[in-house]
Tab-separated table of C-alpha atoms in Angstrom:
chain	number	residue	atom	x	y	z
G	1	UNK	CA	12.008	-73.806	-17.296
G	2	UNK	CA	15.538	-72.107	-18.717
G	3	UNK	CA	15.173	-70.074	-15.303
G	4	UNK	CA	15.158	-73.325	-13.085
G	5	UNK	CA	17.751	-75.150	-15.374
G	6	UNK	CA	20.090	-72.118	-14.804
G	7	UNK	CA	19.535	-72.545	-11.443
G	8	UNK	CA	20.107	-75.950	-10.876
G	9	UNK	CA	24.077	-75.705	-11.060
G	10	UNK	CA	23.734	-73.341	-7.817
G	11	UNK	CA	24.166	-74.719	-4.347
G	12	UNK	CA	22.140	-73.898	-1.482
G	13	UNK	CA	18.350	-72.833	-0.965
G	14	UNK	CA	17.179	-71.454	-4.400
G	15	UNK	CA	13.790	-68.878	-4.129
G	16	UNK	CA	11.903	-67.659	-7.231
G	17	UNK	CA	8.887	-65.154	-6.637
G	18	UNK	CA	6.484	-64.938	-9.632
G	19	UNK	CA	4.529	-62.314	-9.403
G	20	UNK	CA	1.691	-61.634	-12.429
G	21	UNK	CA	-2.132	-61.099	-13.116
G	22	UNK	CA	-2.591	-65.077	-13.330
G	23	UNK	CA	-1.843	-67.805	-15.241
G	24	UNK	CA	-4.790	-69.656	-16.850
G	25	UNK	CA	-5.319	-73.050	-16.553
G	26	UNK	CA	-7.697	-72.918	-19.943
G	27	UNK	CA	-7.083	-69.749	-21.831
G	28	UNK	CA	-10.768	-69.110	-22.196
G	29	UNK	CA	-12.478	-70.882	-20.190
G	30	UNK	CA	-14.820	-68.469	-19.033
G	31	UNK	CA	-15.645	-67.435	-22.583
G	32	UNK	CA	-16.486	-70.551	-23.672
G	33	UNK	CA	-18.915	-70.874	-20.625
G	34	UNK	CA	-20.598	-67.701	-20.896
G	35	UNK	CA	-21.616	-69.055	-24.723
G	36	UNK	CA	-22.997	-72.035	-23.070
G	37	UNK	CA	-25.050	-69.965	-20.489
G	38	UNK	CA	-25.932	-67.639	-23.169
G	39	UNK	CA	-26.787	-69.956	-25.890
G	40	UNK	CA	-27.602	-73.564	-23.879
G	41	UNK	CA	-28.554	-75.374	-27.184
G	42	UNK	CA	-25.300	-74.336	-29.145
G	43	UNK	CA	-27.371	-73.056	-32.015
G	44	UNK	CA	-28.267	-76.252	-33.542
G	45	UNK	CA	-29.486	-78.688	-31.112
G	46	UNK	CA	-26.504	-79.359	-29.899
G	47	UNK	CA	-25.816	-78.709	-26.663
G	48	UNK	CA	-22.630	-78.588	-25.138
G	49	UNK	CA	-20.336	-78.443	-28.252
G	50	UNK	CA	-19.307	-75.504	-27.134
G	51	UNK	CA	-17.926	-77.027	-23.589
G	52	UNK	CA	-16.291	-79.742	-25.602
G	53	UNK	CA	-13.928	-77.290	-27.088
G	54	UNK	CA	-11.985	-76.570	-23.633
G	55	UNK	CA	-10.003	-79.512	-23.630
G	56	UNK	CA	-7.801	-78.794	-26.539
G	57	UNK	CA	-6.796	-75.797	-24.734
G	58	UNK	CA	-6.597	-77.360	-21.200
G	59	UNK	CA	-2.554	-76.403	-20.132
G	60	UNK	CA	-2.164	-78.370	-17.011
G	61	UNK	CA	0.581	-80.582	-17.809
G	62	UNK	CA	2.539	-77.749	-19.097
G	63	UNK	CA	2.350	-76.386	-15.569
G	64	UNK	CA	3.315	-79.921	-14.276
G	65	UNK	CA	6.776	-79.787	-16.634
G	66	UNK	CA	7.288	-76.598	-15.002
G	67	UNK	CA	7.225	-77.573	-11.204
G	68	UNK	CA	9.227	-81.081	-12.410
G	69	UNK	CA	11.947	-78.567	-13.881
G	70	UNK	CA	12.035	-76.298	-10.775
G	71	UNK	CA	11.928	-79.667	-8.349
G	72	UNK	CA	14.920	-80.827	-10.254
G	73	UNK	CA	16.733	-77.791	-9.870
G	74	UNK	CA	16.048	-77.622	-6.023
G	75	UNK	CA	13.858	-74.009	-6.512
G	76	UNK	CA	10.928	-73.308	-4.588
G	77	UNK	CA	8.056	-70.958	-6.490
G	78	UNK	CA	6.535	-68.356	-4.638
G	79	UNK	CA	3.707	-66.474	-6.744
G	80	UNK	CA	1.320	-63.521	-6.171
G	81	UNK	CA	-1.454	-62.619	-8.086
G	82	UNK	CA	-0.923	-58.808	-8.441
G	83	UNK	CA	-5.031	-58.279	-8.713
G	84	UNK	CA	-5.508	-58.566	-5.513
G	85	UNK	CA	-8.960	-59.295	-4.307
G	86	UNK	CA	-11.637	-60.260	-6.810
G	87	UNK	CA	-15.028	-60.440	-6.824
G	88	UNK	CA	-17.702	-62.715	-8.756
G	89	UNK	CA	-18.803	-59.985	-11.128
G	90	UNK	CA	-16.933	-58.200	-13.884
G	91	UNK	CA	-18.750	-55.106	-14.510
G	92	UNK	CA	-17.346	-51.554	-15.566
G	93	UNK	CA	-18.919	-48.346	-16.085
G	94	UNK	CA	-18.776	-48.428	-19.929
G	95	UNK	CA	-20.698	-51.880	-20.142
G	96	UNK	CA	-23.870	-52.375	-19.286
G	97	UNK	CA	-23.244	-56.093	-19.303
G	98	UNK	CA	-22.823	-57.803	-15.907
G	99	UNK	CA	-20.906	-60.922	-16.200
G	100	UNK	CA	-22.723	-63.868	-14.299
G	101	UNK	CA	-21.678	-64.675	-10.856
G	102	UNK	CA	-20.668	-68.721	-11.887
G	103	UNK	CA	-18.617	-67.030	-14.848
G	104	UNK	CA	-16.625	-64.917	-12.330
G	105	UNK	CA	-15.846	-67.657	-9.960
G	106	UNK	CA	-14.435	-69.897	-13.001
G	107	UNK	CA	-12.369	-66.823	-14.290
G	108	UNK	CA	-10.846	-66.314	-10.687
G	109	UNK	CA	-10.599	-69.791	-9.927
G	110	UNK	CA	-8.967	-70.356	-13.706
G	111	UNK	CA	-6.170	-67.670	-13.185
G	112	UNK	CA	-5.939	-68.618	-10.140
G	113	UNK	CA	-5.065	-72.457	-9.965
G	114	UNK	CA	-2.017	-72.742	-11.711
G	115	UNK	CA	-0.187	-70.133	-9.113
G	116	UNK	CA	-1.439	-72.271	-6.150
G	117	UNK	CA	-0.483	-75.686	-7.881
G	118	UNK	CA	3.064	-74.094	-8.647
G	119	UNK	CA	3.758	-73.126	-4.952
G	120	UNK	CA	2.207	-76.198	-3.382
G	121	UNK	CA	4.298	-78.695	-5.324
G	122	UNK	CA	7.828	-76.698	-4.880
G	123	UNK	CA	6.799	-75.971	-1.009
G	124	UNK	CA	6.458	-71.853	-1.498
G	125	UNK	CA	3.597	-69.308	-0.792
G	126	UNK	CA	0.898	-68.171	-3.193
G	127	UNK	CA	-0.427	-65.111	-2.534
G	128	UNK	CA	-4.184	-64.618	-4.259
G	129	UNK	CA	-6.852	-63.022	-4.277
G	130	UNK	CA	-6.528	-60.716	-1.368
G	131	UNK	CA	-5.124	-56.996	-1.178
G	132	UNK	CA	-2.793	-57.874	1.949
G	133	UNK	CA	0.376	-58.414	-0.156
G	134	UNK	CA	2.718	-57.131	3.154
G	135	UNK	CA	1.036	-59.606	4.783
G	136	UNK	CA	1.957	-62.590	1.826
G	137	UNK	CA	5.214	-60.623	1.082
G	138	UNK	CA	6.178	-60.905	5.487
G	139	UNK	CA	4.752	-64.961	5.299
G	140	UNK	CA	7.382	-65.531	1.581
G	141	UNK	CA	10.343	-63.854	3.984
G	142	UNK	CA	9.648	-65.578	7.157
G	143	UNK	CA	9.984	-68.981	4.970
G	144	UNK	CA	13.093	-68.126	3.064
G	145	UNK	CA	14.946	-67.198	5.854
G	146	UNK	CA	13.415	-69.880	8.784
G	147	UNK	CA	13.186	-73.178	7.752
G	148	UNK	CA	13.657	-77.220	8.731
G	149	UNK	CA	16.040	-79.537	6.895
G	150	UNK	CA	15.531	-82.555	6.689
G	151	UNK	CA	18.019	-85.286	5.385
G	152	UNK	CA	17.924	-89.269	5.038
G	153	UNK	CA	20.532	-91.704	3.425
G	154	UNK	CA	19.849	-92.118	-0.355
G	155	UNK	CA	21.138	-95.757	-1.990
G	156	UNK	CA	24.488	-95.069	-4.775
G	157	UNK	CA	22.459	-95.129	-8.123
G	158	UNK	CA	24.030	-93.921	-11.489
G	159	UNK	CA	21.074	-93.155	-12.897
G	160	UNK	CA	18.253	-89.599	-12.214
G	161	UNK	CA	15.309	-91.343	-9.542
G	162	UNK	CA	12.471	-89.638	-8.336
G	163	UNK	CA	11.465	-89.779	-4.598
G	164	UNK	CA	7.815	-88.568	-3.407
G	165	UNK	CA	7.759	-86.591	0.112
G	166	UNK	CA	5.339	-87.025	2.535
G	167	UNK	CA	5.877	-85.564	5.825
G	168	UNK	CA	3.275	-86.629	8.640
G	169	UNK	CA	3.041	-84.588	12.358
G	170	UNK	CA	0.613	-87.630	14.048
G	171	UNK	CA	0.896	-85.533	17.489
G	172	UNK	CA	0.057	-82.376	16.336
G	173	UNK	CA	-2.926	-82.552	14.152
G	174	UNK	CA	-3.598	-78.482	14.008
G	175	UNK	CA	-0.224	-77.953	12.207
G	176	UNK	CA	-0.113	-77.009	8.971
G	177	UNK	CA	3.207	-78.204	6.680
G	178	UNK	CA	4.759	-76.579	3.273
G	179	UNK	CA	6.812	-78.751	1.540
G	180	UNK	CA	8.182	-79.872	-1.796
G	181	UNK	CA	6.286	-83.031	-2.596
G	182	UNK	CA	8.860	-85.196	-4.530
G	183	UNK	CA	12.601	-85.199	-4.560
G	184	UNK	CA	14.681	-85.643	-7.433
G	185	UNK	CA	18.305	-87.764	-6.852
G	186	UNK	CA	20.503	-86.419	-9.215
G	187	UNK	CA	23.127	-89.123	-10.597
G	188	UNK	CA	26.571	-87.404	-11.253
G	189	UNK	CA	26.124	-86.902	-14.804
G	190	UNK	CA	23.415	-84.950	-14.412
G	191	UNK	CA	25.158	-82.789	-11.769
G	192	UNK	CA	27.865	-81.778	-13.498
G	193	UNK	CA	25.674	-80.780	-16.503
G	194	UNK	CA	23.534	-78.702	-14.416
G	195	UNK	CA	26.609	-76.978	-13.061
G	196	UNK	CA	28.104	-76.948	-16.809
G	197	UNK	CA	24.429	-74.987	-17.926
G	198	UNK	CA	24.750	-72.664	-14.755
G	199	UNK	CA	28.101	-71.783	-15.914
G	200	UNK	CA	26.712	-70.980	-19.445
G	201	UNK	CA	23.553	-68.868	-18.614
G	202	UNK	CA	24.657	-66.924	-15.421
G	203	UNK	CA	28.455	-65.909	-13.748
G	204	UNK	CA	28.081	-68.236	-10.676
G	205	UNK	CA	31.222	-66.249	-9.270
G	206	UNK	CA	29.589	-63.069	-9.604
G	207	UNK	CA	26.080	-63.923	-8.891
């Protein structure tokens, strides 16, 4: 959020490339589900008691807040899962235990869902579950260097206002569009605050 806030005062199109080994939507979800599979009765006739603890670790609101900060700063997030192509089994030579297929799927989904969400909300590209990183980077390069700008008139307002965006191409149903789902109409006060914050965190004249 600090990085997005620091970029908010810059003019023009801003893109961030985030590379990691995934971000869990619910940390430890695969472990909770594995325990439930191995001991469905909960050890004392309390079936499902382990899964009832999952909601305490659900992190979707934090990722929604991060996406909102990126949208407010006109930042597009491109995400890459550096683990590459994942299999549904999790087995190593030093272990005899083989992860059930369902748990492998849950783990992959859990770590990739936030990357897909952040990219989709901000109009970026998510490169996940693939070893074709060159292809993904080429797509990101094309997205950064080739794009359309759609303009529309806004009314004079003294406060910040969020606008939902929906674009349709009725005569081209086969075309896939990638765009930011929301737009923050910033007031003069917010624009001054963003430029001040950028000046404190970075050096716009040298960057």
